[in-house]
């Protein structure tokens, strides 16, 4: 099972500024000077070994869209945030001329950051293409039509050429989608959100974003531990620090890196992938949060180590 | 949870022990509540002496947050002292150091909060 992240930022897309790029270059050159890089060979080694991710690359700024490769001609993704535009372009590039794509989309919820890429999702405009949109909310079709209504968007939903189907899922009831066994779970978020556990060939992936965890409710904690149980990868809403999550941003519907590690440890998860990054954070800050989270896991590790990563736009994971 | 307490002048030092985790955080909160209620602008200042605490989970930290919120609303003062290295790191990673004043020792906390309390400590009572 291969997972490809097209959008990993929460709430609103962000972009690197010219000042951000300049700062990366300054940091890289300062370190190169310090390391005595003065040949092309040394430069290559320096780039490979000495620059951390936040200098060399970027976490990106698109809002949530996560593709799961199906191994067939069909496509599958969670959410249609702004990352869906590039995902759609990739589908068009990968689909042979004359073949209409079939795309399965599983929606966590319909807040704007999770649907805003849909009007720019090229397969929706292809005659003969099929889009199957799955989710537990009753309002998915309404939300997608609304955001393409005048005066907000120039192309009305009714003008989309693809065959678009809406398929309702029920929390706790498994469904078979694009070769995966899928189990939805209700999550705490304004207007509700749903997490999804994907299973196939003995491997399991949980997509759990926009989910607040109330620490005072042991039953709720236990239900998430069971949902995450022994998962190979959990993609987790780690938008806030724990302090923010239990104080000024309580009831804002998101969680923290600390709670992510604790739940994953209790559930015996192998890999926790932090997701839905705070839009106010730059690459250095996200890298710093990742480093701290790795350290927190070391401090609290039980019998089994937990791998921790921070998702970035363009990242691929083999589950 | 039993929380040892010792008064020094106008400061009350609370000394929980062991782990404060998901299993016992509510007990910890219940044990803390009567002391927090007394921590007003005219009441005792509180020092949480964490020398005997070897682990705090997110549920435990939430109890700290609730205590801080209540004391602040009452005009009181609550600080943290004598954290073990692991607990100190958890505090920092969780960003709780942004809302709690922390001190390396109880003595340092008392010195900051109240000369009378420090004097009482040094007098051995």
Short mmCIF file of C-alpha atoms in Angstrom, two decimals:
data_model
loop_
_atom_site.label_atom_id
_atom_site.label_comp_id
_atom_site.label_asym_id
_atom_site.label_seq_id
_atom_site.Cartn_x
_atom_site.Cartn_y
_atom_site.Cartn_z
CA UNK A 1 0.00 0.00 0.00
CA UNK A 2 1.54 3.30 -1.07
CA UNK A 3 0.29 6.59 0.34
CA UNK A 4 0.99 9.89 -1.38
CA UNK A 5 0.37 13.23 0.34
CA UNK A 6 -0.91 16.00 -1.93
CA UNK A 7 -1.91 18.37 0.85
CA UNK A 8 -0.91 18.29 4.52
CA UNK A 9 -1.70 21.75 5.91
CA UNK A 10 -4.71 22.51 8.09
CA UNK A 11 -7.39 25.19 7.90
CA UNK A 12 -6.08 27.24 4.98
CA UNK A 13 -3.41 26.77 2.32
CA UNK A 14 -0.17 28.68 2.76
CA UNK A 15 2.79 29.36 0.49
CA UNK A 16 6.45 30.07 1.05
CA UNK A 17 7.26 33.77 0.75
CA UNK A 18 10.33 35.27 -0.86
CA UNK A 19 11.60 36.01 2.65
CA UNK A 20 11.20 32.31 3.55
CA UNK A 21 13.24 31.26 0.51
CA UNK A 22 15.91 33.83 1.28
CA UNK A 23 16.18 32.58 4.86
CA UNK A 24 16.61 28.99 3.66
CA UNK A 25 19.39 30.08 1.30
CA UNK A 26 21.08 32.12 4.02
CA UNK A 27 20.99 29.20 6.45
CA UNK A 28 22.31 26.78 3.83
CA UNK A 29 25.14 29.07 2.73
CA UNK A 30 26.13 29.90 6.30
CA UNK A 31 26.38 26.21 7.11
CA UNK A 32 28.30 25.55 3.87
CA UNK A 33 30.84 28.20 4.84
CA UNK A 34 31.16 26.65 8.29
CA UNK A 35 31.71 23.21 6.76
CA UNK A 36 34.31 24.46 4.25
CA UNK A 37 32.33 23.42 1.18
CA UNK A 38 34.52 24.51 -1.76
CA UNK A 39 34.18 21.84 -4.44
CA UNK A 40 31.20 20.50 -6.41
CA UNK A 41 31.77 17.07 -4.82
CA UNK A 42 31.74 18.50 -1.30
CA UNK A 43 28.64 20.49 -2.19
CA UNK A 44 26.78 17.33 -3.19
CA UNK A 45 27.82 15.54 0.00
CA UNK A 46 26.87 18.62 2.03
CA UNK A 47 23.40 18.74 0.49
CA UNK A 48 22.88 15.04 1.09
CA UNK A 49 24.15 14.89 4.66
CA UNK A 50 24.24 18.24 6.37
CA UNK A 51 21.09 20.14 5.54
CA UNK A 52 17.98 19.33 7.48
CA UNK A 53 14.61 19.05 5.84
CA UNK A 54 13.43 22.52 6.82
CA UNK A 55 16.36 24.12 4.95
CA UNK A 56 16.59 21.83 1.96
CA UNK A 57 12.90 21.27 1.31
CA UNK A 58 9.47 22.41 2.51
CA UNK A 59 6.50 20.82 4.20
CA UNK A 60 4.34 22.55 1.62
CA UNK A 61 1.15 24.44 2.14
CA UNK A 62 -1.75 22.65 0.48
CA UNK A 63 -4.78 21.69 2.52
CA UNK A 64 -5.64 17.98 2.98
CA UNK A 65 -5.66 15.51 0.13
CA UNK A 66 -4.08 12.08 0.61
CA UNK A 67 -3.93 9.47 -2.14
CA UNK A 68 -3.79 5.75 -1.46
CA UNK A 69 -2.62 3.76 -4.46
CA UNK A 70 -5.01 0.96 -5.29
CA UNK A 71 -2.76 -1.11 -7.55
CA UNK A 72 -5.50 -1.01 -10.18
CA UNK A 73 -6.68 1.51 -12.76
CA UNK A 74 -8.87 3.18 -10.13
CA UNK A 75 -7.74 6.03 -7.92
CA UNK A 76 -8.48 6.57 -4.23
CA UNK A 77 -7.98 9.60 -1.99
CA UNK A 78 -9.07 11.10 1.29
CA UNK A 79 -10.42 14.66 1.14
CA UNK A 80 -10.39 17.28 -1.55
CA UNK A 81 -8.37 20.13 -0.05
CA UNK A 82 -6.28 22.37 -2.26
CA UNK A 83 -3.84 19.49 -2.79
CA UNK A 84 -6.52 17.89 -4.97
CA UNK A 85 -5.62 20.16 -7.89
CA UNK A 86 -2.19 18.57 -8.30
CA UNK A 87 -3.66 15.13 -7.57
CA UNK A 88 -6.12 15.65 -10.41
CA UNK A 89 -3.34 16.73 -12.76
CA UNK A 90 -1.42 13.59 -11.88
CA UNK A 91 -4.47 11.44 -12.61
CA UNK A 92 -4.81 13.05 -16.01
CA UNK A 93 -1.11 12.46 -16.72
CA UNK A 94 -1.30 8.83 -15.61
CA UNK A 95 -4.49 8.00 -17.43
CA UNK A 96 -4.00 6.80 -20.98
CA UNK A 97 -5.48 8.91 -23.75
CA UNK A 98 -9.06 7.91 -24.43
CA UNK A 99 -9.50 6.21 -21.03
CA UNK A 100 -11.77 7.98 -18.57
CA UNK A 101 -10.50 7.82 -14.98
CA UNK A 102 -12.40 6.30 -12.06
CA UNK A 103 -11.72 8.11 -8.81
CA UNK A 104 -12.90 7.16 -5.31
CA UNK A 105 -12.89 10.00 -2.79
CA UNK A 106 -13.48 9.48 0.92
CA UNK A 107 -14.46 12.62 2.81
CA UNK A 108 -13.61 13.22 6.46
CA UNK A 109 -16.01 16.19 6.53
CA UNK A 110 -16.91 19.19 4.41
CA UNK A 111 -15.15 22.10 6.06
CA UNK A 112 -13.75 24.39 3.42
CA UNK A 113 -10.12 23.32 3.70
CA UNK A 114 -11.20 19.75 2.87
CA UNK A 115 -13.31 20.56 -0.20
CA UNK A 116 -11.71 23.66 -1.75
CA UNK A 117 -9.66 21.68 -4.27
CA UNK A 118 -12.68 20.04 -5.84
CA UNK A 119 -13.55 22.84 -8.32
CA UNK A 120 -9.97 22.53 -9.63
CA UNK A 121 -9.98 18.73 -9.78
CA UNK A 122 -9.53 18.06 -13.49
CA UNK A 123 -11.15 14.58 -13.65
CA UNK A 124 -14.46 16.19 -12.62
CA UNK A 125 -14.47 17.94 -16.00
CA UNK A 126 -13.77 14.82 -18.10
CA UNK A 127 -16.73 13.31 -19.96
CA UNK A 128 -16.97 9.63 -19.11
CA UNK A 129 -14.93 9.90 -15.92
CA UNK A 130 -16.48 8.48 -12.77
CA UNK A 131 -16.14 10.11 -9.36
CA UNK A 132 -17.48 8.16 -6.39
CA UNK A 133 -17.60 10.37 -3.34
CA UNK A 134 -17.95 8.51 -0.07
CA UNK A 135 -18.64 9.90 3.37
CA UNK A 136 -20.78 9.72 6.49
CA UNK A 137 -22.28 13.22 6.27
CA UNK A 138 -25.60 13.93 4.57
CA UNK A 139 -24.40 17.28 3.30
CA UNK A 140 -21.43 16.37 1.10
CA UNK A 141 -23.20 16.93 -2.21
CA UNK A 142 -24.81 20.10 -0.88
CA UNK A 143 -21.43 21.48 0.24
CA UNK A 144 -19.72 20.71 -3.08
CA UNK A 145 -22.57 22.26 -5.06
CA UNK A 146 -22.65 25.30 -2.79
CA UNK A 147 -18.98 26.17 -3.17
CA UNK A 148 -19.38 26.11 -6.97
CA UNK A 149 -22.48 28.30 -6.94
CA UNK A 150 -22.55 31.91 -8.11
CA UNK A 151 -21.21 34.29 -7.04
CA UNK A 152 -18.38 32.22 -5.49
CA UNK A 153 -17.17 30.28 -8.53
CA UNK A 154 -17.56 30.69 -12.30
CA UNK A 155 -18.33 27.05 -13.18
CA UNK A 156 -21.46 25.63 -11.63
CA UNK A 157 -21.34 22.07 -10.31
CA UNK A 158 -24.04 21.09 -12.79
CA UNK A 159 -21.61 21.77 -15.64
CA UNK A 160 -19.12 19.13 -14.48
CA UNK A 161 -18.90 16.47 -17.17
CA UNK A 162 -17.93 13.48 -15.03
CA UNK A 163 -20.45 11.05 -13.62
CA UNK A 164 -20.45 11.96 -9.94
CA UNK A 165 -21.97 9.58 -7.39
CA UNK A 166 -22.43 10.22 -3.68
CA UNK A 167 -22.33 7.15 -1.46
CA UNK A 168 -23.26 7.35 2.20
CA UNK A 169 -21.20 5.44 4.74
CA UNK A 170 -22.11 4.68 8.34
CA UNK A 171 -19.76 5.02 11.28
CA UNK A 172 -18.73 1.61 12.57
CA UNK A 173 -19.95 -0.23 9.48
CA UNK A 174 -17.27 -1.58 7.19
CA UNK A 175 -17.42 -1.03 3.45
CA UNK A 176 -15.34 -2.34 0.55
CA UNK A 177 -13.94 0.48 -1.55
CA UNK A 178 -11.38 0.18 -4.37
CA UNK A 179 -10.03 -3.08 -2.96
CA UNK A 180 -9.81 -1.86 0.65
CA UNK A 181 -11.87 -2.76 3.68
CA UNK A 182 -12.85 0.60 5.14
CA UNK A 183 -14.17 1.36 8.63
CA UNK A 184 -15.38 4.89 9.46
CA UNK A 185 -15.33 6.34 12.98
CA UNK A 186 -17.10 9.40 14.32
CA UNK A 187 -14.69 12.05 15.62
CA UNK A 188 -15.12 15.13 17.78
CA UNK A 189 -15.15 18.21 15.52
CA UNK A 190 -17.62 20.99 14.87
CA UNK A 191 -20.26 19.46 12.59
CA UNK A 192 -18.59 16.06 13.15
CA UNK A 193 -15.74 14.51 11.22
CA UNK A 194 -14.98 10.88 10.45
CA UNK A 195 -11.74 8.97 10.61
CA UNK A 196 -11.19 6.00 8.30
CA UNK A 197 -9.29 2.77 8.81
CA UNK A 198 -8.16 1.19 5.51
CA UNK A 199 -7.16 -2.47 5.54
CA UNK A 200 -5.84 -4.74 2.83
CA UNK A 201 -3.50 -7.73 2.68
CA UNK A 202 -2.81 -7.60 6.42
CA UNK A 203 -1.79 -3.94 6.33
CA UNK A 204 -3.71 -1.09 7.95
CA UNK A 205 -3.71 2.66 7.55
CA UNK A 206 -5.77 5.09 9.63
CA UNK A 207 -6.64 8.56 8.34
CA UNK A 208 -7.73 10.56 11.37
CA UNK A 209 -7.76 14.29 10.84
CA UNK A 210 -9.77 17.13 12.34
CA UNK A 211 -10.33 15.21 15.52
CA UNK A 212 -10.18 16.59 19.05
CA UNK A 213 -9.55 14.18 21.90
CA UNK A 214 -11.08 14.97 25.27
CA UNK A 215 -8.64 13.65 27.82
CA UNK A 216 -11.19 13.50 30.61
CA UNK A 217 -13.29 10.88 28.86
CA UNK A 218 -11.67 7.43 29.29
CA UNK A 219 -14.34 5.73 27.16
CA UNK A 220 -13.61 8.03 24.23
CA UNK A 221 -9.88 7.45 24.63
CA UNK A 222 -10.44 3.68 24.70
CA UNK A 223 -12.53 3.81 21.53
CA UNK A 224 -9.73 5.58 19.64
CA UNK A 225 -7.14 3.15 20.98
CA UNK A 226 -9.28 0.36 19.55
CA UNK A 227 -9.69 2.22 16.23
CA UNK A 228 -5.91 2.67 15.96
CA UNK A 229 -5.10 -0.82 17.31
CA UNK A 230 -1.87 -2.22 15.76
CA UNK A 231 -2.17 0.03 12.71
CA UNK A 232 0.88 0.20 10.49
CA UNK A 233 0.40 3.94 9.98
CA UNK A 234 -1.86 6.51 11.64
CA UNK A 235 -2.17 9.89 9.91
CA UNK A 236 -3.03 12.12 12.85
CA UNK A 237 -4.24 15.69 13.37
CA UNK A 238 -1.35 17.15 15.37
CA UNK A 239 -2.10 20.78 14.69
CA UNK A 240 -1.64 22.22 18.17
CA UNK A 241 0.69 22.02 21.12
CA UNK A 242 -0.89 20.25 24.08
CA UNK A 243 -1.04 23.56 25.93
CA UNK A 244 -3.08 25.20 23.18
CA UNK A 245 -5.31 22.14 22.78
CA UNK A 246 -6.38 22.21 26.44
CA UNK A 247 -6.51 25.98 26.89
CA UNK A 248 -7.12 28.73 24.34
CA UNK A 249 -7.92 26.33 21.50
CA UNK A 250 -10.02 23.87 23.47
CA UNK A 251 -13.14 22.86 21.49
CA UNK A 252 -11.60 24.08 18.24
CA UNK A 253 -11.70 20.48 17.03
CA UNK A 254 -8.04 19.57 16.73
CA UNK A 255 -5.44 17.61 18.62
CA UNK A 256 -1.76 17.70 19.56
CA UNK A 257 1.46 15.83 18.93
CA UNK A 258 1.52 14.68 22.57
CA UNK A 259 -1.92 13.08 22.46
CA UNK A 260 -1.06 11.51 19.10
CA UNK A 261 1.97 9.77 20.58
CA UNK A 262 0.07 8.64 23.67
CA UNK A 263 -2.84 7.16 21.69
CA UNK A 264 -0.46 5.50 19.23
CA UNK A 265 1.60 3.99 22.05
CA UNK A 266 -1.51 2.68 23.80
CA UNK A 267 -2.72 1.16 20.53
CA UNK A 268 0.58 -0.44 19.49
CA UNK A 269 0.77 1.65 16.30
CA UNK A 270 4.00 1.31 14.30
CA UNK A 271 4.16 4.72 12.63
CA UNK A 272 2.53 8.01 13.61
CA UNK A 273 2.43 10.56 10.81
CA UNK A 274 1.68 14.08 12.01
CA UNK A 275 -0.72 15.90 9.72
CA UNK A 276 -2.92 19.00 9.35
CA UNK A 277 -0.05 21.31 10.20
CA UNK A 278 -0.79 24.70 11.70
CA UNK A 279 -0.80 27.31 8.88
CA UNK A 280 1.01 29.82 11.11
CA UNK A 281 4.02 27.51 11.37
CA UNK A 282 6.95 27.83 8.97
CA UNK A 283 9.15 24.89 7.97
CA UNK A 284 11.57 25.45 10.85
CA UNK A 285 8.75 25.35 13.35
CA UNK A 286 7.23 22.17 11.95
CA UNK A 287 10.68 20.55 11.94
CA UNK A 288 11.16 21.65 15.54
CA UNK A 289 7.79 20.19 16.58
CA UNK A 290 8.74 16.94 14.83
CA UNK A 291 12.09 16.80 16.65
CA UNK A 292 10.36 17.41 19.98
CA UNK A 293 7.77 14.75 19.25
CA UNK A 294 10.46 12.21 18.43
CA UNK A 295 12.08 13.08 21.75
CA UNK A 296 8.75 12.75 23.59
CA UNK A 297 8.34 9.27 22.11
CA UNK A 298 11.82 8.35 23.37
CA UNK A 299 10.99 9.61 26.84
CA UNK A 300 7.72 7.69 27.04
CA UNK A 301 8.51 4.58 25.01
CA UNK A 302 7.15 1.28 26.27
CA UNK A 303 7.91 -2.12 24.77
CA UNK A 304 7.68 -1.06 21.14
CA UNK A 305 9.26 1.95 19.43
CA UNK A 306 6.94 4.24 17.53
CA UNK A 307 8.17 5.82 14.32
CA UNK A 308 7.24 9.50 14.04
CA UNK A 309 7.16 11.59 10.89
CA UNK A 310 5.62 14.88 9.81
CA UNK A 311 3.78 14.64 6.49
CA UNK A 312 4.77 17.01 3.70
CA UNK A 313 3.24 17.73 0.32
CA UNK A 314 4.71 15.20 -2.09
CA UNK A 315 5.69 12.66 0.58
CA UNK A 316 5.22 9.00 -0.26
CA UNK A 317 4.89 6.27 2.33
CA UNK A 318 4.96 2.55 1.74
CA UNK A 319 2.77 0.82 4.28
CA UNK B 1 -4.67 10.58 45.13
CA UNK B 2 -3.04 11.58 48.39
CA UNK B 3 -1.09 14.80 48.01
CA UNK B 4 1.28 15.69 50.84
CA UNK B 5 1.07 19.34 51.81
CA UNK B 6 3.22 21.61 53.92
CA UNK B 7 2.63 25.25 54.75
CA UNK B 8 5.47 27.77 54.85
CA UNK B 9 4.18 31.20 55.82
CA UNK B 10 1.65 32.19 53.18
CA UNK B 11 2.72 29.46 50.74
CA UNK B 12 1.37 25.95 50.54
CA UNK B 13 3.70 23.34 49.01
CA UNK B 14 1.91 20.34 47.49
CA UNK B 15 3.91 17.20 46.81
CA UNK B 16 2.20 14.53 44.70
CA UNK B 17 4.08 11.28 44.10
CA UNK B 18 4.43 8.66 41.36
CA UNK B 19 2.83 8.88 37.94
CA UNK B 20 0.04 11.25 36.98
CA UNK B 21 -1.48 9.54 33.97
CA UNK B 22 -4.78 8.65 32.31
CA UNK B 23 -5.51 6.09 35.02
CA UNK B 24 -5.32 8.44 38.00
CA UNK B 25 -5.57 11.99 36.64
CA UNK B 26 -9.12 12.47 37.90
CA UNK B 27 -8.05 11.35 41.38
CA UNK B 28 -5.17 13.79 41.17
CA UNK B 29 -7.53 16.56 40.13
CA UNK B 30 -9.92 15.76 42.98
CA UNK B 31 -7.01 15.79 45.42
CA UNK B 32 -5.83 19.14 44.10
CA UNK B 33 -9.21 20.88 44.04
CA UNK B 34 -9.57 21.84 47.75
CA UNK B 35 -6.14 23.48 47.70
CA UNK B 36 -6.81 25.29 44.44
CA UNK B 37 -10.06 26.69 45.85
CA UNK B 38 -8.09 28.30 48.68
CA UNK B 39 -5.57 29.82 46.29
CA UNK B 40 -7.01 33.33 45.91
CA UNK B 41 -5.56 36.83 45.90
CA UNK B 42 -5.81 36.85 49.70
CA UNK B 43 -5.21 33.15 50.24
CA UNK B 44 -2.19 30.89 50.09
CA UNK B 45 0.09 30.77 47.10
CA UNK B 46 0.64 27.26 45.73
CA UNK B 47 3.88 25.51 44.85
CA UNK B 48 3.54 22.16 43.09
CA UNK B 49 6.60 20.26 44.22
CA UNK B 50 7.11 17.60 41.54
CA UNK B 51 10.26 16.01 42.93
CA UNK B 52 8.33 12.79 43.58
CA UNK B 53 6.57 12.69 40.19
CA UNK B 54 8.33 10.59 37.56
CA UNK B 55 5.81 10.90 34.71
CA UNK B 56 2.92 13.14 33.65
CA UNK B 57 0.63 12.27 30.75
CA UNK B 58 -1.50 14.69 28.76
CA UNK B 59 -4.44 13.94 31.08
CA UNK B 60 -2.28 14.91 34.05
CA UNK B 61 -1.11 18.07 32.35
CA UNK B 62 -4.71 19.00 31.67
CA UNK B 63 -5.29 18.95 35.46
CA UNK B 64 -2.41 21.41 35.83
CA UNK B 65 -4.03 23.61 33.20
CA UNK B 66 -7.38 23.57 34.98
CA UNK B 67 -5.71 24.43 38.28
CA UNK B 68 -3.82 27.31 36.69
CA UNK B 69 -6.97 28.61 35.04
CA UNK B 70 -8.92 28.56 38.29
CA UNK B 71 -6.20 30.17 40.40
CA UNK B 72 -5.71 32.88 37.78
CA UNK B 73 -9.43 33.65 37.80
CA UNK B 74 -9.30 33.90 41.62
CA UNK B 75 -6.28 36.19 41.54
CA UNK B 76 -4.09 33.48 43.07
CA UNK B 77 -0.61 32.22 42.25
CA UNK B 78 0.46 28.69 41.37
CA UNK B 79 3.97 27.66 40.32
CA UNK B 80 5.86 24.44 39.68
CA UNK B 81 9.13 23.38 41.28
CA UNK B 82 11.68 20.56 41.46
CA UNK B 83 10.70 18.72 38.29
CA UNK B 84 12.60 15.54 37.49
CA UNK B 85 14.43 15.76 34.12
CA UNK B 86 11.87 13.65 32.22
CA UNK B 87 8.92 15.60 33.58
CA UNK B 88 10.72 18.86 32.83
CA UNK B 89 11.16 17.84 29.19
CA UNK B 90 7.52 16.79 28.92
CA UNK B 91 6.53 20.17 30.36
CA UNK B 92 8.67 21.95 27.78
CA UNK B 93 7.53 19.89 24.79
CA UNK B 94 3.90 20.41 25.82
CA UNK B 95 4.57 24.18 26.03
CA UNK B 96 3.34 24.28 29.64
CA UNK B 97 6.38 26.35 30.52
CA UNK B 98 4.61 29.20 28.73
CA UNK B 99 1.94 29.42 31.44
CA UNK B 100 3.67 28.07 34.54
CA UNK B 101 6.59 29.72 36.27
CA UNK B 102 8.99 26.87 37.01
CA UNK B 103 11.78 26.66 39.57
CA UNK B 104 14.61 24.20 39.99
CA UNK B 105 13.88 23.76 43.70
CA UNK B 106 11.12 24.45 46.19
CA UNK B 107 13.49 26.81 47.97
CA UNK B 108 13.90 28.91 44.82
CA UNK B 109 10.13 29.01 44.37
CA UNK B 110 9.58 30.20 47.93
CA UNK B 111 12.32 32.80 47.56
CA UNK B 112 10.50 34.19 44.56
CA UNK B 113 7.00 34.05 46.01
CA UNK B 114 7.39 35.14 49.61
CA UNK B 115 10.25 36.18 51.91
CA UNK B 116 8.14 35.01 54.86
CA UNK B 117 7.75 31.57 53.36
CA UNK B 118 11.46 31.28 52.68
CA UNK B 119 12.19 32.32 56.23
CA UNK B 120 9.79 29.64 57.49
CA UNK B 121 11.50 27.03 55.32
CA UNK B 122 14.92 27.99 56.59
CA UNK B 123 13.64 27.96 60.14
CA UNK B 124 12.55 24.37 59.50
CA UNK B 125 8.83 24.83 59.76
#
